[in-house]
Amino acid sequence: MDIFINDLGNLFTLTNILCILLGTVVGMVFGALPGLGTVIAVALLLPVTFTLPPLAGILMLLATYQAGEYGGSISAILLGVPGTPQAAATVIDGHPMAVNDSPGKALSYSLLSSSIGGIFGGFVLIFISVPLAKFALNFGSPEYFLLGVIGLMAVGLLSGTDKIKSSISVLLGLIAGTVGVDTLTGVNRATFNQPELMDGINLVAFLVGMFAISELFMMISKGLNTSYSGDGQNLKTGLTAKEVKGIVKPTLIGSLIGAGTGILPGIGGGASCWFAYAVVSKTSKNPEAFGKGSPEGIAAPESSNNASAGGALVPFLALGIPGSAAIAIIMGAFIMHGIQPGPNVFTAERDLVYGIFYGFILTTVAMYLVGRLLTPAFSRVLVVPNSFLVSIVFVLCLIGIYASKSAFFDLWLALGIGVVFYVLKRLNYSVSSVIIAYVLAPIIEENFRRSLTLANGNYDVFFSSIYSIVLVLMIVAALGGSIFADIKKRRTTTG
Amino acid sequence: MTWRNMNSIMSIVLIMGAIGYALNLNHSASQAIFFASSGVGPTYFPNVLAGLVVILSIVTLVKNLRDTSDGNTAKITTPNAGYILATFALVVAFLLSWQFLGFFYVNVFILLTALMTLYRIEFGFKNSLTVALITAVATTGFLYVLFGQILALSF
């Protein structure tokens, strides 16, 4: 009990609360604005975490992540344009309800189910990650290497439509992660005689260039003065007890599906909201209402995408495997503070881990309160055209990059990365795969080399324990399953 | 340019990039031989990665050249391409000016004014310049207070 009170004492500091509120507001605004989204918000706030204590910085990013998931539904409901891919399923019932009934009611369903989903995800995080981390303490270097490979395969095989291009994206991320001084030998690797590259490619420059700058070019392409217009009236949020009762079942189903899919690397909220929507629409007593403004059709995807945020933190904290781009950026904050996620972090940084556990639930509560108070204000942000957003966000990107290391080299690098990834995105290469591979590169390489060095170069080391054999079998099964699915798809297309 | 040509160019760029990376790696880490007693020195893993990029890019290149579908042979259209190029040029000018002349906040003000005037030019030069000036003054002022005064960051 004393430990629990101590954990809460560490959590409820002024800095932590302010950081959670800041993250919530930024996440909600960026989530609500079509084109910007959660990942850009998390990437832009990453440099701010430099100056903060680790717990405050990480909670700020988690609050951004959580609030962004809800924020995406604001534009989905009011405009019929999802602010984030995770809110795509919400459009189907959220927008008709906003048009035919009440936008405030639709937003209330979204906010309440998002909050319940977030809290559910938080409990899943607390109750699953500790035993998983204890189990992972049995793992050695070969198992960590294989786990990293599984993480990459999940992302590479599941996230992109073109598997070869996804695989190339993974390799590009791994290559980027190897630049700089080798930590095991101190040897310089591919620094092109640039002293700024000795510590590796600056994470902030890499992230902001890849996600934000390339996306700003995309936004320019989509139109600069398109002004969205929605019903600005009747935005007050609130539900009756009967209305709340009506969404209990879809919210629980959505939360379960979201948390479950969130745990699996590479699937994430984007897919889980569609799974939840499909399951709830099939099991509903009122299936004919779906697509016409059904509250269940809002509750299921919204609870699902927020629950998936908690689920995605399980493999990240317990095993050190980030399952999505946003989590990979949050992993960047850990790395910047010299903390390596994985089972050992539960003993080495106990206060931090438990602060994240309880703090994650606090971020959900903050999202609910801020959402109740400020949703009408956020909805007005939606009318800001891209001509203003692109200009201001561009300057914020450059400030964020410079603030991280005060190096002009990083600004030029980020601009170059932004241009390259603008082209790569248009050619269907997977940006999420690149960033996840980039943060996993040191774990994969170090454990690969350590395993082989200890085994004198003998590759049998990767089959030396029951755990590693199971992991190898999982890799083979995933690869086989993917090849089988491809062949089946090709036969269906040609047949 | 067609999607097919663009894809081919990207594959070739990736192949050349991977080879360039491997060459630079093996040159800069030439002393790595001393650390490679088990055959796994600091260049081993990156060389494997570079090799895989070359192989997969060749596969993509061949696959792309054989793909004669309408989607792949269609011309690439980039709406607002001129605005993208102009944005890039303005940001390059901003970075050069900031790096060699300093005056960060003045540069920010000029960049914001230029970008917003350009983006809103369809509303007429006078109108877009006026709106851009007002927005740039407010935004630069906000950035100065937030970063220069509250967070005490120096640019």
Coordinates of C-alpha atoms in Angstrom, one line a residue, chain B residues 2-134:
Chain B
T2 CA 5.1 7.8 -65.5
W3 CA 4.8 5.9 -62.3
R4 CA 6.9 3.1 -63.9
N5 CA 9.8 5.4 -64.7
M6 CA 9.6 7.0 -61.2
N7 CA 9.6 3.6 -59.5
S8 CA 12.6 2.5 -61.7
I9 CA 14.5 5.7 -60.9
M10 CA 13.8 5.2 -57.1
S11 CA 15.0 1.5 -57.3
I12 CA 18.2 2.6 -59.0
V13 CA 18.7 5.4 -56.5
L14 CA 18.3 2.9 -53.7
I15 CA 20.7 0.4 -55.3
M16 CA 23.3 3.2 -55.7
G17 CA 22.7 4.5 -52.2
A18 CA 23.1 1.1 -50.7
I19 CA 26.4 0.5 -52.6
G20 CA 27.6 4.0 -51.6
Y21 CA 26.7 3.3 -48.0
A22 CA 28.6 0.0 -48.0
L23 CA 31.7 1.5 -49.6
N24 CA 31.7 4.4 -47.1
L25 CA 31.1 2.0 -44.3
N26 CA 34.0 -0.4 -45.3
H27 CA 36.3 2.6 -45.8
S28 CA 35.5 4.4 -42.6
A29 CA 35.5 1.2 -40.6
S30 CA 38.6 -0.3 -42.3
Q31 CA 40.1 -1.1 -38.9
A32 CA 37.1 -3.2 -38.1
I33 CA 39.0 -6.3 -39.1
F34 CA 40.6 -6.3 -35.7
F35 CA 37.3 -6.7 -34.0
A36 CA 36.0 -9.5 -36.3
S37 CA 37.5 -12.6 -34.6
S38 CA 34.1 -14.4 -34.7
G39 CA 33.4 -13.1 -38.2
V40 CA 30.9 -10.6 -36.8
G41 CA 32.6 -7.3 -36.7
P42 CA 31.0 -3.8 -36.8
T43 CA 30.6 -3.9 -40.6
Y44 CA 29.0 -7.4 -40.8
F45 CA 25.4 -6.4 -40.1
P46 CA 25.3 -3.2 -42.1
N47 CA 26.9 -5.0 -45.1
V48 CA 24.2 -7.6 -44.9
L49 CA 21.5 -4.9 -44.8
A50 CA 23.1 -3.1 -47.8
G51 CA 23.2 -6.3 -49.7
L52 CA 19.6 -7.1 -49.0
V53 CA 18.5 -3.6 -50.1
V54 CA 20.4 -4.1 -53.4
I55 CA 18.8 -7.5 -54.0
L56 CA 15.2 -6.3 -53.1
S57 CA 15.6 -3.1 -55.1
I58 CA 16.6 -5.2 -58.2
V59 CA 13.5 -7.4 -57.6
T60 CA 11.4 -4.3 -57.4
L61 CA 13.0 -2.8 -60.5
V62 CA 12.4 -6.0 -62.6
K63 CA 8.9 -6.4 -61.3
N64 CA 8.2 -2.8 -62.1
L65 CA 9.6 -3.0 -65.6
R66 CA 7.4 -6.0 -66.3
D67 CA 4.3 -4.3 -65.0
T68 CA 2.6 -2.7 -68.0
S69 CA -0.8 -2.1 -66.3
D70 CA -2.6 1.2 -66.9
G71 CA -2.0 2.4 -63.4
N72 CA 1.8 1.9 -63.7
T73 CA 2.1 3.5 -67.1
A74 CA 0.0 6.5 -66.2
K75 CA 1.6 9.9 -65.9
I76 CA 2.3 11.2 -62.4
T77 CA 0.2 14.2 -61.6
T78 CA 1.2 16.4 -58.6
P79 CA -1.3 19.1 -57.9
N80 CA 0.3 22.3 -56.6
A81 CA 3.8 21.1 -57.7
G82 CA 4.8 24.7 -58.2
Y83 CA 3.8 25.5 -54.6
I84 CA 5.8 22.5 -53.3
L85 CA 8.9 23.7 -55.2
A86 CA 8.5 27.3 -54.0
T87 CA 8.1 26.1 -50.4
F88 CA 11.3 24.1 -50.7
A89 CA 13.1 27.1 -52.2
L90 CA 11.8 29.4 -49.5
V91 CA 12.8 27.1 -46.7
V92 CA 16.3 26.6 -48.2
A93 CA 16.6 30.5 -48.4
F94 CA 15.4 30.7 -44.8
L95 CA 17.9 28.2 -43.6
L96 CA 20.8 29.8 -45.5
S97 CA 19.9 33.2 -44.1
W98 CA 19.5 32.0 -40.6
Q99 CA 22.7 30.0 -40.6
F100 CA 24.9 32.7 -42.2
L101 CA 23.2 35.9 -41.1
G102 CA 21.4 35.0 -37.9
F103 CA 18.4 37.1 -36.9
F104 CA 16.2 34.1 -36.4
Y105 CA 12.9 35.9 -35.5
V106 CA 13.3 38.3 -38.5
N107 CA 13.8 35.3 -40.8
V108 CA 10.8 33.5 -39.3
F109 CA 8.6 36.6 -39.9
I110 CA 9.8 36.9 -43.5
L111 CA 9.3 33.1 -44.1
L112 CA 5.8 33.1 -42.7
T113 CA 4.8 36.2 -44.7
A114 CA 6.2 34.8 -47.9
L115 CA 4.6 31.4 -47.5
M116 CA 1.2 32.7 -46.5
T117 CA 1.2 35.3 -49.2
L118 CA 2.2 32.7 -51.8
Y119 CA -0.4 30.1 -50.6
R120 CA -3.3 32.6 -50.6
I121 CA -2.3 34.4 -53.8
E122 CA -5.6 33.3 -55.4
F123 CA -7.4 35.9 -53.1
G124 CA -5.3 38.7 -54.7
F125 CA -1.8 39.9 -53.8
K126 CA -2.9 42.8 -51.6
N127 CA -5.4 40.7 -49.6
S128 CA -3.1 37.8 -49.1
L129 CA -0.1 40.0 -48.1
T130 CA -2.2 41.9 -45.6
V131 CA -3.5 38.6 -44.0
A132 CA 0.0 37.1 -44.1
L133 CA 1.6 40.2 -42.4
I134 CA -1.0 40.1 -39.6

